[in-house]
Short mmCIF file of C-alpha atoms and ligand atoms in Angstrom, two decimals:
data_model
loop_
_atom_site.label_atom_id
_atom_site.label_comp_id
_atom_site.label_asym_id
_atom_site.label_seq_id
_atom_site.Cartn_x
_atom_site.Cartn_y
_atom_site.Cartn_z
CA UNK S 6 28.00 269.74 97.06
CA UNK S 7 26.93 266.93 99.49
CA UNK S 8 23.56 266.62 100.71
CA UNK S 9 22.11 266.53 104.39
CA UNK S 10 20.48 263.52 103.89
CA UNK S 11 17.40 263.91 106.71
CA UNK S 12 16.44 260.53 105.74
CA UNK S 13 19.77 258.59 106.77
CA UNK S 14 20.38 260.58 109.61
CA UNK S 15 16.69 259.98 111.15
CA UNK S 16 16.64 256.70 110.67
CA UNK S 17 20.01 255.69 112.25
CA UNK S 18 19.06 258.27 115.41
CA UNK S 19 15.10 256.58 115.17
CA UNK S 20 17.01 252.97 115.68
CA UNK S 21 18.86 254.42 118.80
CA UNK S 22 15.26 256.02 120.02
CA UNK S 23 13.72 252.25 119.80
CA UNK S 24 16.88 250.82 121.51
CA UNK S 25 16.25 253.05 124.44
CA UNK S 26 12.50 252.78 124.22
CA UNK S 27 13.04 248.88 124.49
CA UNK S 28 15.18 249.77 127.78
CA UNK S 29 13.05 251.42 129.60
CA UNK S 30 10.06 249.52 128.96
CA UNK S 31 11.96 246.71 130.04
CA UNK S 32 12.96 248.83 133.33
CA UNK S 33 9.51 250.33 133.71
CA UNK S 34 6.49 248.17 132.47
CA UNK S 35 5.73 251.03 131.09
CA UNK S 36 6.48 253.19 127.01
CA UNK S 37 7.37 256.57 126.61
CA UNK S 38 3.80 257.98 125.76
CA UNK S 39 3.26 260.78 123.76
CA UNK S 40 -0.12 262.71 123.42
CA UNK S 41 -1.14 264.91 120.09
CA UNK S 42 -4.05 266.96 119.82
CA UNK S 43 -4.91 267.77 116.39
CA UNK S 44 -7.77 270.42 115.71
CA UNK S 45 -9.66 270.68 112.48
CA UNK S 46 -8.73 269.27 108.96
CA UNK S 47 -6.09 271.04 107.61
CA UNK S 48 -4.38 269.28 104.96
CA UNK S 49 -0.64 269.98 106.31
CA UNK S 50 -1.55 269.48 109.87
CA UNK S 51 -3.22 265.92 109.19
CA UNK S 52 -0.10 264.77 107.71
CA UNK S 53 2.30 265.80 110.09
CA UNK S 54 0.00 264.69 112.99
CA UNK S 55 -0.21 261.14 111.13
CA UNK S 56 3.50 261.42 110.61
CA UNK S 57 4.19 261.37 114.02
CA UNK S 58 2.13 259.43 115.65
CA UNK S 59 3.11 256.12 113.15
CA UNK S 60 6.79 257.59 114.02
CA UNK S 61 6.11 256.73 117.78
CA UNK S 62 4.79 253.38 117.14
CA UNK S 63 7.79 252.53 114.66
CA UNK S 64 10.25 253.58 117.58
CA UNK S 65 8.18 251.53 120.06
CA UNK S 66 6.70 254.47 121.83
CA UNK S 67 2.65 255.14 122.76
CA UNK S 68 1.02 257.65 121.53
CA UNK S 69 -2.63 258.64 121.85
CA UNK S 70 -4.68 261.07 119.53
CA UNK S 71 -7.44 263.35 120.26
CA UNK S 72 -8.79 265.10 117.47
CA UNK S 73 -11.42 267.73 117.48
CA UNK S 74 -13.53 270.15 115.53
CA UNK S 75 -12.39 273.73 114.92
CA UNK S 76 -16.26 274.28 116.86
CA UNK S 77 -13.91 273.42 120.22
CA UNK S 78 -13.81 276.31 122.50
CA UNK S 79 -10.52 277.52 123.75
CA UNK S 80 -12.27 276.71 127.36
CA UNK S 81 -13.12 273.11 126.60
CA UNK S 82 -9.13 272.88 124.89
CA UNK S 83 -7.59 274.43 128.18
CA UNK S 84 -9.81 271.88 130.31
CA UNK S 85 -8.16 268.78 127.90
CA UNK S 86 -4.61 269.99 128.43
CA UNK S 87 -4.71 270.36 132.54
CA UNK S 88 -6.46 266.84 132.12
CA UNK S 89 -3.76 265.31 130.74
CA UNK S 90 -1.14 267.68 132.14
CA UNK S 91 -2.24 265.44 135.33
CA UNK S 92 -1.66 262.18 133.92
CA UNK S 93 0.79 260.70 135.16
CA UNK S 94 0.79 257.99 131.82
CA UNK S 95 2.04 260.72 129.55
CA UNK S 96 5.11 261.85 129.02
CA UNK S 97 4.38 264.42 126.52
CA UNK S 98 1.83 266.47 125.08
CA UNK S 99 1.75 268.19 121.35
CA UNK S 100 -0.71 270.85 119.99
CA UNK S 101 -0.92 271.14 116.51
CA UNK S 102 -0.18 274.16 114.90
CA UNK S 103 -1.86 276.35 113.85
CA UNK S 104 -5.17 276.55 116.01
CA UNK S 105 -8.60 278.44 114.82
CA UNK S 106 -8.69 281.77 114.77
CA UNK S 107 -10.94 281.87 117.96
CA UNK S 108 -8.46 279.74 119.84
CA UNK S 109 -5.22 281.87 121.22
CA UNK S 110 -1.74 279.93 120.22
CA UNK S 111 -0.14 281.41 123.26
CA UNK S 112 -2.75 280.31 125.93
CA UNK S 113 -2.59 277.22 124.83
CA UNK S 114 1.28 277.04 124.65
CA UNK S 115 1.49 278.15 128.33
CA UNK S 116 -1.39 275.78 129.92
CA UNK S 117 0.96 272.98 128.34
CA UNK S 118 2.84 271.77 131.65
CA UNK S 119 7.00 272.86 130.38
CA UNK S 120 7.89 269.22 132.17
CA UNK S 121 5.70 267.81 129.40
CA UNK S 122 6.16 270.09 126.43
CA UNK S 123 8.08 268.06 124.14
CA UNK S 124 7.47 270.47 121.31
CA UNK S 125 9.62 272.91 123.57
CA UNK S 126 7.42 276.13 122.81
CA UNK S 127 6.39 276.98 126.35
CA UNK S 128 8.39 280.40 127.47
CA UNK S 129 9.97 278.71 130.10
CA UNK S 130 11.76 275.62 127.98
CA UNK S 131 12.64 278.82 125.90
CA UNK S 132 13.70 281.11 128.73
CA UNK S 133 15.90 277.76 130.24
CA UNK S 134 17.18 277.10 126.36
CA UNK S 135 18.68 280.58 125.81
CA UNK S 136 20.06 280.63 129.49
CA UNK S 137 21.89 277.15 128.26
CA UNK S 138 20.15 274.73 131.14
CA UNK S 139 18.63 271.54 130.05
CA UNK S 140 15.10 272.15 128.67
CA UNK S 141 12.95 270.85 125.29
CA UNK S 142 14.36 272.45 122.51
CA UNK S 143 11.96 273.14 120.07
CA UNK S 144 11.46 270.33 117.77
CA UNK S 145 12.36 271.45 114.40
CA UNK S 146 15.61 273.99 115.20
CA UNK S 147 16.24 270.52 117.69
CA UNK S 148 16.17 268.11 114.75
CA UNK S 149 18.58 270.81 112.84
CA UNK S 150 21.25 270.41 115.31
CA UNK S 151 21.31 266.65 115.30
CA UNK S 152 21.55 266.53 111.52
CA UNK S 153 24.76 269.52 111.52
CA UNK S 154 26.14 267.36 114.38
CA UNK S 155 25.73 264.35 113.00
CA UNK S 156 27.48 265.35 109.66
CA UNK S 157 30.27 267.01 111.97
CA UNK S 158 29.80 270.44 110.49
CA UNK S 159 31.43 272.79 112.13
CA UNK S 160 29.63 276.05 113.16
CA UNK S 161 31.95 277.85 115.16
CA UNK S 162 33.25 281.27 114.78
CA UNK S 163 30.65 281.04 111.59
CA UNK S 164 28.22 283.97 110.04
CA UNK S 165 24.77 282.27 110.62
CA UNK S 166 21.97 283.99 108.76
CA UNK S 167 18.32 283.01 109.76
CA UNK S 168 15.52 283.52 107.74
CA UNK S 169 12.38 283.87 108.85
CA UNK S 170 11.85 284.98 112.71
CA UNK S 171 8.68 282.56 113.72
CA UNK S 172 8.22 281.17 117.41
CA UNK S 173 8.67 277.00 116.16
CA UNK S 174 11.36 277.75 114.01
CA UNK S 175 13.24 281.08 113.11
CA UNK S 176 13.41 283.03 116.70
CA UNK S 177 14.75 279.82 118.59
CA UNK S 178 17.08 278.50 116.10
CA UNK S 179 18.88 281.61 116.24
CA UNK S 180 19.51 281.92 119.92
CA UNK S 181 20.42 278.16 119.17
CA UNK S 182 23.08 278.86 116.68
CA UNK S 183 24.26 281.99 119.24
CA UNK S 184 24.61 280.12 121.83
CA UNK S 185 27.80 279.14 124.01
CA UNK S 186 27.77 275.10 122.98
CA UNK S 187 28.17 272.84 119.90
CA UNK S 188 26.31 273.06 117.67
CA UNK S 189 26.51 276.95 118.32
CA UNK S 190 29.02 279.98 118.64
CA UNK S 191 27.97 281.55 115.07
CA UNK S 192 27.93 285.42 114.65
CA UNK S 193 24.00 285.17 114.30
CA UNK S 194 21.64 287.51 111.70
CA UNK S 195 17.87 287.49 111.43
CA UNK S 196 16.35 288.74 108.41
CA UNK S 197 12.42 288.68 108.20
CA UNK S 198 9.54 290.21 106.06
CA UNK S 199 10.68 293.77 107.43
CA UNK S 200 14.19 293.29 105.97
CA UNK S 201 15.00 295.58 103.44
CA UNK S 202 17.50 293.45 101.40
CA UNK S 203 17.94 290.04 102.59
CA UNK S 204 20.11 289.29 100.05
CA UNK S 205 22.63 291.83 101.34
CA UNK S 206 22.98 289.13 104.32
CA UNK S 207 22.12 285.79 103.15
CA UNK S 208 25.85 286.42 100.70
CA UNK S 209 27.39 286.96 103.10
CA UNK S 210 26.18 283.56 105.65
CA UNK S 211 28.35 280.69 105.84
CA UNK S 212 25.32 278.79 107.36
CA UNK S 213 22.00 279.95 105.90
CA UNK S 214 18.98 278.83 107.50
CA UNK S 215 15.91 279.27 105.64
CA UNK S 216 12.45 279.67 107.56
CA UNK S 217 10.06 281.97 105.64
CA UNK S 218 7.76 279.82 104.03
CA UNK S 219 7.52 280.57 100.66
CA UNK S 220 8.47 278.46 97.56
CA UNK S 221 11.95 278.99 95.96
CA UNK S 222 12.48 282.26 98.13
CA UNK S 223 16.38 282.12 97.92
CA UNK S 224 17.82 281.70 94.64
CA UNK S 225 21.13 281.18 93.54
CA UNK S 226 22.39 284.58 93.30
CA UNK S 227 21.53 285.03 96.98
CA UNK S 228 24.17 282.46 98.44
CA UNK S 229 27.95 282.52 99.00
CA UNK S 230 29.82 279.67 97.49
CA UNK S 231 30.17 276.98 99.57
CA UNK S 232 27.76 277.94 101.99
CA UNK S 233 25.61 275.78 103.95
CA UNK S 234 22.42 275.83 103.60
CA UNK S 235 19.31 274.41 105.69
CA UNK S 236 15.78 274.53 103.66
CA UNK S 237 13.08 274.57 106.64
CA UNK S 238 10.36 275.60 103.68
CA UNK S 239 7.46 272.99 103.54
CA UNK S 240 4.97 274.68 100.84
CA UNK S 241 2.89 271.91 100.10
CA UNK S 242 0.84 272.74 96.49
CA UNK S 243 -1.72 270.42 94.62
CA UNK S 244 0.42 267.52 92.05
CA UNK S 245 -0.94 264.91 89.54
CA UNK S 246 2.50 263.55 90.03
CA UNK S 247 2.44 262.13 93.68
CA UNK S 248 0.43 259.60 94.94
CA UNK S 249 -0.73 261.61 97.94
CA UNK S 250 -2.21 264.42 95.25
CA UNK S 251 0.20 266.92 96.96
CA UNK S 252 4.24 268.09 96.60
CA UNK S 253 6.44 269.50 99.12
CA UNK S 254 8.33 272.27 98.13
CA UNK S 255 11.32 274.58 99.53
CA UNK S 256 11.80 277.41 100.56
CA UNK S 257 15.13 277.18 98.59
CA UNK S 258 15.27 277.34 94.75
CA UNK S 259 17.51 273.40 95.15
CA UNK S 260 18.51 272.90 91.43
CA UNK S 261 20.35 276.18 90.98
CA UNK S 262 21.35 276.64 94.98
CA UNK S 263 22.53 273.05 95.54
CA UNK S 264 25.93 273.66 93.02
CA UNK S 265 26.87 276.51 94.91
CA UNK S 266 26.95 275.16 98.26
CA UNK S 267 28.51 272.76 100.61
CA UNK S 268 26.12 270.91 101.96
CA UNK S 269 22.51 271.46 101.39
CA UNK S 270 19.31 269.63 102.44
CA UNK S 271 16.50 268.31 100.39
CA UNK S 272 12.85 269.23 100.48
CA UNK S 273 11.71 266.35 101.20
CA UNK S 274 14.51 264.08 102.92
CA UNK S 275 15.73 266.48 105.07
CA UNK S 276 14.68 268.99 107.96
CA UNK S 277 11.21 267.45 108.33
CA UNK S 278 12.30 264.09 108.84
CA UNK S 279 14.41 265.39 111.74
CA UNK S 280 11.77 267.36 112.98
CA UNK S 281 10.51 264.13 114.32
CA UNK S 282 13.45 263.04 115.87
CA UNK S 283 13.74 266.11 117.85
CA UNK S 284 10.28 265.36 119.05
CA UNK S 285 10.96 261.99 119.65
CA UNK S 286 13.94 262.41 121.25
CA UNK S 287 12.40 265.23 123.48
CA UNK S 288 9.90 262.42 124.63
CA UNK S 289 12.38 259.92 125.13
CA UNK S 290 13.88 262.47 127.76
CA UNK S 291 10.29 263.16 129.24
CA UNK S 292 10.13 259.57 129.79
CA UNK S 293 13.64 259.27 131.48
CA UNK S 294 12.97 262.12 133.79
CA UNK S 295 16.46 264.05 131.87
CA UNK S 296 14.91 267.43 132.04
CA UNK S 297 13.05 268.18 134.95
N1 GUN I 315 3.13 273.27 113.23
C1 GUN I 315 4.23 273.37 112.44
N2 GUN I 315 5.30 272.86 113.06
C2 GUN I 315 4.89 272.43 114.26
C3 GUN I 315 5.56 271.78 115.35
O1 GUN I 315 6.77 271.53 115.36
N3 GUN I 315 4.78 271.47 116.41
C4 GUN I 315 3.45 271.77 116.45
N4 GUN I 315 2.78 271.44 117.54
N5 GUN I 315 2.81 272.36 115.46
C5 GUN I 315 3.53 272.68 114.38
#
């Protein structure tokens, strides 16, 4: 078994980030500058929100915060995004996820302007992705293809299973994996809560991509030998043992997966990490005018 290593792999690609940041401030005057909103106080949320916005300052990037209640109105949110959807000082703009109840995920998604959507959810970036012309890829299935191409893994002519069938993560990381380039060209399978028997599937994946949230989900007897497997799972449950008061856990069952396969990556040090860098990266190319 070797192991993904999400935090070698970010680094190294976060030192390339910085070395282009540096260039194009010194072309410009001016940083890459990304914009996060964050809405209420959810524990996860916080985290990642803090998480990226110290990322962008470690790669030499701006970043700006706005942080409301979960009292906002989806009127007064819509108003803040065509705001800075107009400023011409940002590059890119993130909404947290997920939103209040009273707020609608999808509105919000679409009043995002798609030459600023560096999380890549907007149906456009994902109507240009799956017709294979240059658009954000979503962050996290983004981040998932650096790390298999920066390990040199190769995924053609593979069975890919995908677990889970979300909008971030499961839905666009298979039409990723489907797709005509490299990373890509995998036979592709999405199993989801409606599956009868995942497990029929998952033995028989060569790649298994695992996006269901919930803790230990696969388990050993679920996975081909040798297989590689991806862990997107990020169940975060109450700990005396960290520091933070909290522990990150899989969606993969590690100790008694990890002998069986390949290659495998860690909850933590793996996809999250590179989460970022597909976000950062995704700004970078804002910033450079590579998209649009
Ligand atoms: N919530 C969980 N993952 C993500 C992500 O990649 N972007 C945003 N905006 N919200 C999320």
């Amino acid at each position: 078994m070797q192991l993904l290593d999400g935090k070698f792999v970010s680094e190294k690609l976060k030192q390339q980030i910085a070395v282009e940041a540096a260039e194009i401030l010194e072309k410009t005057g001016r940083k890459p500058h990304l914009v996060a909103i964050l809405i209420g106080h959810d524990g996860g949320s916080e985290t990642y929100v803090a998480s990226k916005i110290k990322n962008c300052e470690k790669v030499g990037f701006n970043s700006t915060l706005y942080r409301y209640e979960s009292s906002i109105t989806e009127e007064e949110l819509l108003k803040k995004i065509d705001e800075i959807n107009q400023d011409p000082e940002t590059d890119g703009i993130l909404v947290q996820l997920p939103l209040p109840k009273h707020i609608s995920a999808d509105k919000v998604t679409e009043k995002i302007s798609p030459e600023k959507d560096v999380d890549g959810f907007h149906p456009v970036n994902l109507g240009r992705m799956q017709r294979n012309l240059p658009s954000f890829l979503p962050a996290t299935p983004y981040g998932i293809l650096l790390m298999l191409q920066e390990y040199g893994i190769e995924t053609s002519g593979k069975h890919c299973v995908v677990i889970g069938r979300s909008n971030i993560v499961g839905s666009p990381m298979s039409i990723l994996m489907a797709r005509n380039t490299n990373p890509g060209n995998c036979t592709v399978t999405i199993c989801h809560s409606k599956t009868p028997d995942i497990k029929k599937f998952s033995l028989d994946a060569d790649i298994l991509i695992v996006a269901i949230g919930k803790k230990n989900f696969v388990t050993a007897d679920m996975v081909k030998d040798g297989a590689i497997v991806i862990d997107v799972g990020m169940n975060r449950e109450i700990s005396t043992e960290t520091k933070s008061g909290y522990k990150l856990y899989g969606d993969v069952d590690f100790v008694n997966v990890a002998p069986k396969a390949s290659w495998i990556t860690p909850v933590p040090g793996g996809v999250g990490l590179m989460t970022i860098v597909g976000l950062l990266k995704n700004t970078l190319a804002s910033a450079k005018k590579e998209i649009y």
